Coordinates of C-alpha atoms in Angstrom, one line a residue:
M233 CA 206.9 16.9 -84.9
G234 CA 208.7 20.6 -85.2
V235 CA 205.9 21.8 -87.0
V236 CA 203.2 20.5 -84.7
L237 CA 205.2 22.0 -82.0
A238 CA 205.6 25.3 -83.0
V239 CA 201.9 25.8 -84.3
F240 CA 200.8 24.9 -80.6
V241 CA 203.2 27.4 -79.4
V242 CA 201.9 29.9 -81.6
A243 CA 198.1 29.5 -80.4
V244 CA 198.9 29.9 -76.7
T245 CA 201.1 32.8 -77.5
I246 CA 197.9 34.4 -78.8
A247 CA 195.3 33.3 -76.7
V248 CA 197.8 34.1 -74.0
I249 CA 198.0 38.0 -75.6
A250 CA 194.4 37.9 -77.0
T251 CA 193.0 37.4 -73.2
G252 CA 195.4 39.6 -71.4
R253 CA 196.5 36.9 -68.8
P254 CA 196.7 33.1 -69.0
E255 CA 193.6 31.2 -68.1
P256 CA 193.8 29.3 -64.5
A257 CA 194.6 25.7 -65.3
C258 CA 192.2 24.4 -62.7
G259 CA 189.3 26.7 -63.8
C260 CA 189.2 28.1 -60.8
T261 CA 188.8 31.3 -59.4
V262 CA 191.8 33.7 -58.4
E263 CA 189.0 35.8 -56.3
P264 CA 189.6 35.2 -52.5
N265 CA 186.9 33.7 -50.3
L266 CA 186.0 36.4 -48.0
R267 CA 182.1 36.1 -47.5
G268 CA 182.5 32.6 -46.4
P269 CA 185.2 33.0 -43.7
A270 CA 183.1 36.4 -42.7
R271 CA 179.5 34.7 -41.8
D272 CA 181.7 31.8 -39.9
A273 CA 182.8 34.6 -38.0
A274 CA 179.5 36.2 -37.6
V275 CA 178.2 32.9 -36.2
R276 CA 181.0 32.2 -33.3
F277 CA 180.3 35.9 -32.8
E278 CA 176.5 35.1 -32.2
A279 CA 177.4 32.2 -30.6
A280 CA 179.6 34.1 -27.5
V281 CA 176.7 36.4 -27.2
R282 CA 174.2 33.6 -26.7
R283 CA 175.7 32.2 -23.8
A284 CA 176.4 35.4 -22.3
D285 CA 180.3 35.1 -23.0
V286 CA 181.1 38.8 -22.9
S287 CA 184.5 38.1 -22.9
G288 CA 184.3 35.9 -25.7
A289 CA 182.6 38.3 -27.8
W290 CA 185.2 40.7 -27.0
A291 CA 188.0 38.5 -27.8
L292 CA 186.4 39.0 -31.2
L293 CA 186.1 42.6 -32.0
S294 CA 188.2 44.6 -34.0
D295 CA 190.5 47.3 -32.5
G296 CA 188.5 49.9 -33.9
A297 CA 185.3 48.2 -31.8
R298 CA 187.7 48.0 -28.6
S299 CA 189.1 51.3 -29.1
R300 CA 185.1 52.6 -28.6
Y301 CA 184.1 50.3 -26.0
V302 CA 187.4 51.1 -23.7
D303 CA 186.9 47.5 -21.9
V304 CA 184.6 44.4 -21.8
D305 CA 182.8 46.3 -19.1
G306 CA 182.3 49.0 -21.8
F307 CA 181.2 46.2 -24.2
Q308 CA 178.8 44.9 -21.7
P309 CA 175.6 46.7 -22.8
V310 CA 176.1 46.4 -26.6
S311 CA 176.0 42.5 -26.4
A312 CA 173.2 42.5 -23.9
R313 CA 171.1 44.5 -26.7
L314 CA 172.9 42.1 -29.4
G315 CA 171.4 39.0 -27.1
K316 CA 168.0 40.4 -26.7
A317 CA 167.4 41.0 -30.3
L318 CA 168.5 37.5 -30.9
H319 CA 166.2 36.4 -28.5
E320 CA 163.3 38.1 -29.8
A321 CA 163.9 37.2 -33.3
D322 CA 163.9 33.3 -32.4
A323 CA 160.4 34.3 -30.9
G324 CA 158.9 35.7 -33.8
A325 CA 160.2 33.2 -36.2
G326 CA 158.0 30.2 -34.6
G327 CA 158.6 27.0 -37.1
D328 CA 160.7 29.2 -39.5
G329 CA 163.6 30.0 -37.1
A330 CA 165.5 27.5 -38.8
A331 CA 165.5 29.3 -42.0
A332 CA 166.9 32.6 -40.6
G333 CA 170.7 33.2 -40.2
W334 CA 173.9 35.5 -41.3
L335 CA 174.3 36.6 -44.9
A336 CA 177.0 38.5 -46.2
V337 CA 175.8 40.9 -48.6
D338 CA 178.6 43.2 -49.7
D339 CA 182.8 43.1 -49.4
R340 CA 185.5 45.0 -50.2
V341 CA 188.9 43.8 -50.4
R342 CA 191.4 46.3 -49.1
S343 CA 195.2 47.0 -49.7
D344 CA 196.6 45.9 -46.5
M345 CA 195.0 42.6 -46.9
L346 CA 192.5 43.3 -44.7
S347 CA 189.1 42.9 -46.4
E348 CA 185.8 44.5 -45.4
V349 CA 182.7 42.5 -45.3
V350 CA 178.8 43.5 -44.5
V351 CA 177.4 40.4 -42.7
V352 CA 173.3 41.2 -42.3
R353 CA 171.4 38.9 -39.6
Y354 CA 167.8 38.7 -40.7
S355 CA 164.8 36.5 -39.1
T356 CA 161.9 34.7 -40.8
G357 CA 158.2 34.5 -39.3
P358 CA 158.2 37.4 -40.2
L359 CA 161.2 38.3 -42.5
R360 CA 163.0 41.2 -41.2
P361 CA 166.9 42.5 -40.3
V362 CA 167.7 42.2 -36.9
W363 CA 171.8 43.3 -37.0
P364 CA 174.1 44.3 -39.1
L365 CA 177.9 43.3 -38.6
L366 CA 181.5 44.4 -40.4
V367 CA 183.9 41.8 -40.3
L368 CA 187.0 42.2 -41.2
V369 CA 189.0 39.6 -43.0
P370 CA 192.4 39.2 -43.1
L371 CA 193.3 37.1 -46.3
G372 CA 195.0 33.7 -45.9
Q373 CA 194.2 33.8 -42.1
V374 CA 191.2 31.7 -41.9
G375 CA 190.0 32.2 -38.3
D376 CA 191.3 35.2 -37.4
E377 CA 188.7 37.7 -38.1
R378 CA 187.7 40.4 -36.7
I379 CA 184.2 42.1 -36.0
D380 CA 183.0 45.4 -35.4
P381 CA 179.2 44.8 -34.4
E382 CA 178.3 48.3 -34.3
L383 CA 178.0 49.9 -37.8
P384 CA 176.9 53.5 -38.5
T385 CA 173.1 53.1 -39.6
L386 CA 172.3 54.8 -43.2
P387 CA 168.1 55.7 -42.4
M388 CA 165.6 54.3 -45.3
T389 CA 162.7 53.1 -45.8
A390 CA 160.9 50.2 -48.1
V391 CA 157.6 49.7 -49.4
S392 CA 156.6 47.9 -52.1
D393 CA 156.1 48.8 -55.6
G394 CA 154.5 46.3 -58.0
D395 CA 156.9 44.1 -58.7
G396 CA 159.6 46.1 -57.5
V397 CA 160.6 48.0 -54.0
R398 CA 160.6 51.8 -53.5
V399 CA 163.8 52.3 -51.5
D400 CA 164.0 56.0 -49.6
V401 CA 167.6 56.8 -48.7
P402 CA 166.5 60.7 -47.2
D403 CA 170.2 61.0 -45.7
G404 CA 172.2 59.3 -47.7
D405 CA 174.1 59.6 -51.1
L406 CA 172.5 57.3 -53.5
R407 CA 175.7 57.7 -55.7
L408 CA 177.9 56.2 -52.8
T409 CA 175.3 53.3 -52.3
S410 CA 174.9 50.3 -53.3
F411 CA 171.7 47.8 -52.8
V412 CA 170.8 43.9 -52.0
V413 CA 167.8 42.2 -51.7
I414 CA 167.6 39.3 -49.2
D415 CA 164.6 37.1 -50.5
G416 CA 162.4 34.4 -48.5
T417 CA 164.6 31.8 -48.5
G418 CA 167.4 33.5 -47.7
Q419 CA 169.3 34.2 -50.6
H420 CA 170.6 37.8 -51.7
R421 CA 169.8 39.3 -54.8
L422 CA 171.1 42.0 -56.3
P423 CA 168.8 44.2 -58.2
S424 CA 168.6 46.6 -61.2
R425 CA 167.9 50.4 -59.9
D426 CA 165.9 53.3 -61.2
Q427 CA 166.4 57.0 -60.1
V428 CA 163.0 58.4 -59.0
T429 CA 164.1 61.1 -56.9
E430 CA 167.2 62.5 -55.4
D431 CA 166.4 60.5 -52.3
V432 CA 164.5 57.5 -53.8
V433 CA 165.5 54.8 -55.9
R434 CA 163.3 51.7 -57.2
L435 CA 164.7 48.5 -57.1
T436 CA 163.5 45.5 -59.4
W437 CA 164.7 42.3 -60.7
S438 CA 165.2 40.4 -64.1
R439 CA 163.5 37.5 -62.8
P440 CA 160.7 39.0 -60.7
L441 CA 160.5 38.1 -56.7
R442 CA 156.9 37.9 -55.0
G443 CA 156.5 38.0 -51.3
P444 CA 158.7 39.3 -48.7
V445 CA 162.0 40.7 -48.9
V446 CA 164.9 42.5 -47.0
A447 CA 166.3 45.8 -48.9
V448 CA 169.7 46.5 -47.5
A449 CA 171.2 49.7 -48.7
I450 CA 175.1 49.8 -48.0
E451 CA 176.8 53.4 -48.5
R452 CA 180.6 53.6 -48.7
S453 CA 181.8 57.6 -48.8
G454 CA 184.9 59.3 -47.9
T455 CA 183.9 59.2 -43.8
G456 CA 183.1 55.9 -43.7
L457 CA 180.4 52.9 -44.0
R458 CA 177.0 53.2 -42.8
V459 CA 174.0 50.4 -43.6
G460 CA 170.5 50.6 -43.6
A461 CA 168.3 47.5 -44.1
A462 CA 164.3 47.4 -44.0
A463 CA 161.6 44.6 -44.9
A464 CA 158.8 45.3 -47.5
G465 CA 156.8 42.9 -49.9
V466 CA 156.9 42.4 -53.4
G467 CA 154.1 42.1 -55.7

């Protein structure tokens, strides 16, 4: 019995040394769930905007957003523009409106425990971007997320290029820019990228896509975050 136990202990020790850390016993991941809470916060924010509850939407804003708008009255025009964009998206969606919604496309865990998630509202019929948000997610405090509804825009265009999408980001730095594509089913796809010129990349996928997509570009630089989005066709 002693020999068997010793062999078992040695085997476990070797496994831990080989992996660098013990595997979780439950088989679960240690990565925090940022995207689910961020999307839920975006849905709550949208609900307040749709019912013209400017004070309710203001309560969900980040400190940075509040400092820009100063007070509820300063935020009211932004809430009105977002409400108009949502209603226009509803009108254009037709019978496909149920497939539209918010999708978290990028997240970053920050050292101060307040993580950033970029969430994009897309519409169907035709597929197109509606509005991006930045959601600040405090780890371990679900329900306390805060929203910045006006991200600096990264100018970009996207056009079909065979089985890929050609994206032009004339005012950006492609070294600091990542890309995500939303397909017609509302799923996000991480593409491969080929540099075409200093400002242009071609996005492709290991499993080819067909039909309309929304290409999203996220630039993270020392001066902050910029997000661009544009619709294109594939195939």
